[in-house]
Amino acid sequence: MSCCAPGAEMALDLGSTTSVLPSSQEIRLASRSLGDDLRQTDLSVPSVHCAACIQTIETALGTLDRVESARVNLSTKRVSVRWRGDEVPPFVAALGRLGYQAHLFAPEIDEKDRTLSELIRAVAVAGFAAGNIMLLSVSVWSGAEGATRDLFHWVSALIAIPALAFAGGIFFRSAWNALRHGRMNMDVPIAVGVSLAYAMSLYETINHGDHAYFDASVSLLFFLLIGRTLDHVMRERARTAVKGLSQLAARGAMVLRGDGARDYLPVGEIEPGMQLLIAAGERIPVDGKIIHGASDLDCSLASGESAPKNVAPGEAVQAGVLNLTGPLTIEATAAAKDSFLAEMVRLMEAAEGGRAHYRRIADRVSALYAPVVHLTAFVTFLGWMAATGDWHRAMTIAIAVLIITCPCALGLAVPIVQVVAARRLFENGIMVKDGSAMERLATIDNAVFDKTGTLTLGQPRLLNASSIDPAMLAIAADMAAHSRHPFSKAITGFAAPGGQHKFDAVTEHPGFGIEATVAGSIWRLGRRGWAGWKARTGGEGNHGYGGTVLTKDGFIVATFDFEDALRADAAAAIKRLNDTGVSMQMLSGDTAGACGEVARMLGVEDFVPCLLPSGKVERIETLAKDGHKVLMVGDGLNDTPALSAAHVSIAPATAADIGRNAADFVFLRESLLAVPLALDVSRKAGHLIRQNIAIAIVYNAVAVPIAILGHATPLLAAIAMSASSVLVIGNALRLHGFGANATLQVIQKVGRSAVSYSA
Amino acid sequence: MTTLLYLIPVALFLGALGVSGFVWALRSGQYEDLDGAAERILIDRDDKPER
């Protein structure tokens, strides 16, 4: 099964720069006890996607020592492993060997979706009741009379009770909640209509009346619950997928006690003044100051700066930064709740307040719709009272009006369009957090892009591979394989197949490079000043400090130039956005020079460099004050507040954990064409939703007069209601037709232009 | 008319049986991994029962 190369389908090249195996203490911390010495650990494995993956993983993990069972959940892309004993079995490493990146995820996320099962149960009960009552009703409509009709009505009344109590409860609770807070929502007319219809029908049945509305009130619930369930499924599915992508944030750290003892403590228990040991490849859990050691730090998530930063004792480090090359001892200067990471969360929450005011289109329509419906029914009642003086007849007709106007089409129309649209986007590797995100995206007129990691990939690539002696390149690649440095990773890809060189010793000098000895010669791969001949005389300033070289016994044999590649299709995506009338800006924390180069290559006229996270938020707020609706596309920790502040936001799957959670859309593939595609589909979905609402209005314009005039028998009401539902569903499915020309042609990674590193 | 008196309860009972079967399946987690269930049919397990 060729599809099974992980990442081949979804191109989830996540974490290739930052992936680090969680330590066994960390796994212990994240596992939960099932009692009886049995523990369960849940792992997120984004690249599982077919039967062969399931089998490979379950068999491989099942044969490990102490592993009781392993079960893959394909829908949520998770693996749960049950194991016994004190020591953690090496299942993460085993998964790594199979080619699956595994990440722990926070245990609190792992809650069963109770709302969904409640909704599905409600749909089942309502469907059962509606089906049976409808059968009985058909008999009545086709001519059952007298005692038979009464019996059928009584049976219907009995069946309807549990349906109303159980399935209707969802609407009653929500309606009551809205009324209590002085608001109006779609559930209020539903609750009033359904319960009035039931009461009236019961009265009719007791008095041997001709017509009863049991069928209408229950099937109304049934249809509405379908819409409600679809809506919920869409939101939850995307949300768990986004969560499933969570990369490992530091969950704890090794604390060095005064007496030399070492303890692994969870992040929450780390206090200022504690000394922490950070191994190469670990994330720094809290803000701190370096005491011992030198290393390179990958600050791209925190500052947006793309080149690794060289650090030495005395320097301050921020939480969330990845330690790349050497072990560090740091002293914590802030508790987790006061560190940089927490500051970002606070900025983000503050910014999010603005977005909470957005009301979904269905709610806005229902706020207008509900009073009108109730008023119409009430006026009808008064009118018939005045005309005939027969309160019973007036009441029956008023209820018919309520039922026939009940927003079946509305309740179903909006969610079904959004589900179809979300499906379209999902097929193209874009995940949507909820329906309102698509509504918001459809209205934007301004797009703001982050540079590093969004317009560019944020990963260095070797620029001059073709001009380097292949033998030297192979040696460099073999040496680089010993390091986690981003530059090393860029070189590693060029290792000659099978040509493993035998090094006697390989050591990494944090901040400088890698040294290897082969048959008496010393090879160095790293900074020019350190690896080159000048290094031996102590001076390193004059001969070009920057640049990466390979040296043999101090003589430079190859030089390497790196670039940060532009994300695939970045230029095409920006052109398409401009074509659809969206103006575009680039905001970056990077230097003006680096920004200018990217802007020039992409044809972006408007850019602002050297921005702090709060600066990005301010820019977006200024745009919003001028009446613009802003889309933010960004990936870093530093973009997170801006992602929340913008009207709507998109993040690549390679983004920081917190950034993905803040964004409304997450795209999984490398191509930036995902942005115009999401915009396109959202706009079309918005179009269809408005059409569906129009259909609902036209339907009411036809049906309501009939009801007001007293011609709406239960049969007619049932037909009209079902017809309107089927109509809006059919209209929503047209989005698939639209899809044909909106499908993303993922252009292969050809002609990728590049930005040179200045480092 | 008399046939209806027992046919209707019988029909309702059978229907209720179906609904309770569905609710049982839902509770026991049969719908938690629909994608996985669809794919697992392709796996050969040598007819050994699952652990």
Short mmCIF file of N, CA, C and O in Angstrom, two decimals, chain A residues 50-51 54-55 58 62 68 71-75 112 117 120-121 124 128 132 148 151-152 155 159 237, chain B residues 1 4-5 8 12 15-16 19 22-23 26-27 32-36 39-40 42-45 50-51:
data_model
loop_
_atom_site.label_atom_id
_atom_site.label_comp_id
_atom_site.label_asym_id
_atom_site.label_seq_id
_atom_site.Cartn_x
_atom_site.Cartn_y
_atom_site.Cartn_z
N CYS A 50 -4.38 4.87 7.16
CA CYS A 50 -4.99 3.78 6.42
C CYS A 50 -4.89 2.49 7.20
O CYS A 50 -4.28 2.44 8.27
N ALA A 51 -5.48 1.45 6.63
CA ALA A 51 -5.53 0.16 7.32
C ALA A 51 -4.13 -0.37 7.60
O ALA A 51 -3.87 -0.90 8.68
N ILE A 54 -2.70 1.19 10.66
CA ILE A 54 -3.30 0.64 11.87
C ILE A 54 -2.62 -0.66 12.23
O ILE A 54 -2.20 -0.89 13.35
N GLN A 55 -2.50 -1.51 11.21
CA GLN A 55 -1.95 -2.84 11.47
C GLN A 55 -0.49 -2.76 11.90
O GLN A 55 -0.09 -3.38 12.87
N GLU A 58 -0.32 -1.32 15.51
CA GLU A 58 -0.85 -2.18 16.57
C GLU A 58 0.01 -3.42 16.76
O GLU A 58 0.24 -3.85 17.87
N GLY A 62 2.20 -3.96 20.07
CA GLY A 62 1.71 -5.10 20.84
C GLY A 62 2.82 -6.07 21.22
O GLY A 62 2.71 -6.78 22.23
N GLU A 68 0.36 -3.88 27.20
CA GLU A 68 -0.80 -4.75 27.31
C GLU A 68 -1.58 -4.75 25.99
O GLU A 68 -1.89 -5.79 25.44
N ARG A 71 -4.21 0.48 20.66
CA ARG A 71 -5.37 0.62 19.78
C ARG A 71 -5.29 1.96 19.05
O ARG A 71 -5.08 3.00 19.67
N VAL A 72 -5.46 1.89 17.74
CA VAL A 72 -5.39 3.10 16.93
C VAL A 72 -6.81 3.62 16.71
O VAL A 72 -7.71 2.84 16.41
N ASN A 73 -7.00 4.90 16.90
CA ASN A 73 -8.26 5.53 16.53
C ASN A 73 -7.98 6.40 15.30
O ASN A 73 -7.31 7.41 15.39
N LEU A 74 -8.51 5.95 14.18
CA LEU A 74 -8.17 6.61 12.92
C LEU A 74 -8.87 7.97 12.78
O LEU A 74 -8.33 8.88 12.18
N SER A 75 -10.08 8.07 13.34
CA SER A 75 -10.82 9.33 13.19
C SER A 75 -10.12 10.46 13.91
O SER A 75 -10.07 11.58 13.41
N LYS A 112 -14.51 12.59 26.49
CA LYS A 112 -15.46 12.08 25.50
C LYS A 112 -16.43 13.19 25.13
O LYS A 112 -16.76 14.04 25.93
N SER A 117 -22.97 12.50 21.73
CA SER A 117 -23.77 11.29 21.93
C SER A 117 -25.17 11.66 22.40
O SER A 117 -26.13 10.98 22.06
N ILE A 120 -26.96 12.55 19.21
CA ILE A 120 -27.28 11.39 18.37
C ILE A 120 -28.42 10.59 18.98
O ILE A 120 -29.32 10.13 18.28
N ARG A 121 -28.38 10.46 20.30
CA ARG A 121 -29.49 9.75 20.95
C ARG A 121 -30.80 10.48 20.71
O ARG A 121 -31.83 9.88 20.42
N ALA A 124 -31.99 9.79 17.31
CA ALA A 124 -32.54 8.44 17.20
C ALA A 124 -33.95 8.37 17.77
O ALA A 124 -34.87 7.83 17.14
N PHE A 128 -37.31 7.79 15.54
CA PHE A 128 -38.19 6.65 15.83
C PHE A 128 -39.62 7.14 16.04
O PHE A 128 -40.57 6.64 15.43
N ASN A 132 -42.97 6.48 13.45
CA ASN A 132 -44.18 5.78 13.89
C ASN A 132 -45.41 6.66 13.83
O ASN A 132 -46.48 6.24 13.37
N THR A 148 -61.27 4.40 15.50
CA THR A 148 -59.95 4.09 14.98
C THR A 148 -59.07 5.33 15.00
O THR A 148 -57.92 5.30 15.44
N LEU A 151 -58.07 6.23 18.46
CA LEU A 151 -57.03 5.31 18.96
C LEU A 151 -55.67 5.73 18.40
O LEU A 151 -54.68 5.83 19.12
N PHE A 152 -55.65 6.00 17.07
CA PHE A 152 -54.38 6.39 16.45
C PHE A 152 -53.84 7.68 17.06
O PHE A 152 -52.64 7.82 17.30
N VAL A 155 -52.38 6.83 20.49
CA VAL A 155 -51.08 6.17 20.38
C VAL A 155 -50.00 7.21 19.99
O VAL A 155 -48.92 7.25 20.56
N ILE A 159 -46.56 8.19 21.97
CA ILE A 159 -45.20 8.11 21.39
C ILE A 159 -44.51 9.47 21.45
O ILE A 159 -43.30 9.58 21.65
N ARG A 237 -15.12 17.82 14.95
CA ARG A 237 -14.17 17.07 14.14
C ARG A 237 -12.94 17.90 13.84
O ARG A 237 -11.82 17.47 14.04
N MET B 1 -59.99 -3.99 13.56
CA MET B 1 -59.80 -3.12 14.71
C MET B 1 -59.10 -3.86 15.85
O MET B 1 -58.16 -3.33 16.46
N LEU B 4 -55.45 -4.40 15.29
CA LEU B 4 -54.64 -3.22 15.58
C LEU B 4 -54.20 -3.18 17.03
O LEU B 4 -53.11 -2.73 17.35
N LEU B 5 -55.07 -3.65 17.90
CA LEU B 5 -54.77 -3.55 19.33
C LEU B 5 -53.50 -4.30 19.70
O LEU B 5 -52.81 -3.91 20.62
N ILE B 8 -50.21 -2.79 16.81
CA ILE B 8 -49.53 -1.51 17.10
C ILE B 8 -48.50 -1.69 18.22
O ILE B 8 -47.33 -1.28 18.05
N LEU B 12 -44.51 -1.08 17.81
CA LEU B 12 -43.79 -0.14 18.67
C LEU B 12 -42.67 -0.84 19.42
O LEU B 12 -41.57 -0.30 19.57
N GLY B 15 -39.79 -1.47 17.12
CA GLY B 15 -39.10 -0.20 16.87
C GLY B 15 -38.25 0.20 18.06
O GLY B 15 -37.09 0.59 17.92
N ALA B 16 -38.84 0.07 19.26
CA ALA B 16 -38.12 0.44 20.48
C ALA B 16 -36.88 -0.43 20.65
O ALA B 16 -35.83 0.04 21.11
N VAL B 19 -34.23 1.06 18.52
CA VAL B 19 -33.67 2.28 19.11
C VAL B 19 -32.76 1.92 20.27
O VAL B 19 -31.64 2.46 20.39
N PHE B 22 -29.53 0.66 19.09
CA PHE B 22 -28.69 1.75 18.60
C PHE B 22 -28.03 2.50 19.76
O PHE B 22 -26.84 2.79 19.74
N VAL B 23 -28.85 2.78 20.80
CA VAL B 23 -28.32 3.52 21.95
C VAL B 23 -27.24 2.70 22.63
O VAL B 23 -26.21 3.23 23.05
N LEU B 26 -24.10 2.94 20.65
CA LEU B 26 -23.53 4.28 20.83
C LEU B 26 -22.77 4.34 22.15
O LEU B 26 -21.65 4.85 22.23
N ARG B 27 -23.40 3.81 23.20
CA ARG B 27 -22.78 3.87 24.54
C ARG B 27 -21.51 3.05 24.60
O ARG B 27 -20.57 3.41 25.29
N GLU B 32 -17.14 5.49 17.79
CA GLU B 32 -16.09 6.43 18.13
C GLU B 32 -15.02 6.53 17.06
O GLU B 32 -14.33 7.52 16.96
N ASP B 33 -14.85 5.50 16.29
CA ASP B 33 -13.82 5.54 15.26
C ASP B 33 -14.37 4.99 13.96
O ASP B 33 -14.04 3.89 13.56
N LEU B 34 -15.23 5.77 13.32
CA LEU B 34 -15.89 5.27 12.11
C LEU B 34 -14.89 5.07 10.97
O LEU B 34 -14.97 4.11 10.23
N ASP B 35 -13.94 6.00 10.85
CA ASP B 35 -12.94 5.86 9.79
C ASP B 35 -12.12 4.60 10.00
O ASP B 35 -11.82 3.86 9.06
N GLY B 36 -11.76 4.36 11.26
CA GLY B 36 -10.96 3.18 11.57
C GLY B 36 -11.73 1.91 11.28
O GLY B 36 -11.18 0.95 10.70
N GLU B 39 -11.63 1.02 7.72
CA GLU B 39 -10.34 0.54 7.21
C GLU B 39 -9.97 -0.84 7.77
O GLU B 39 -9.28 -1.61 7.13
N ARG B 40 -10.41 -1.08 9.01
CA ARG B 40 -10.00 -2.31 9.67
C ARG B 40 -10.47 -3.56 8.93
O ARG B 40 -9.92 -4.64 9.10
N LEU B 42 -10.00 -4.28 6.12
CA LEU B 42 -8.96 -4.70 5.16
C LEU B 42 -7.82 -5.49 5.82
O LEU B 42 -6.96 -6.01 5.15
N ILE B 43 -7.83 -5.50 7.16
CA ILE B 43 -6.70 -6.13 7.85
C ILE B 43 -6.93 -7.62 8.03
O ILE B 43 -7.98 -8.03 8.53
N ASP B 44 -5.95 -8.41 7.62
CA ASP B 44 -6.01 -9.85 7.85
C ASP B 44 -5.53 -10.15 9.25
O ASP B 44 -4.44 -9.73 9.63
N ARG B 45 -6.31 -10.85 10.00
CA ARG B 45 -5.88 -11.11 11.37
C ARG B 45 -5.65 -12.60 11.63
O ARG B 45 -5.60 -13.03 12.76
N GLU B 50 -9.11 -10.95 18.86
CA GLU B 50 -8.34 -9.81 19.33
C GLU B 50 -8.10 -9.92 20.82
O GLU B 50 -8.92 -10.44 21.54
N ARG B 51 -6.93 -9.37 21.22
CA ARG B 51 -6.67 -9.46 22.65
C ARG B 51 -7.55 -8.48 23.40
O ARG B 51 -7.75 -7.37 22.94
#
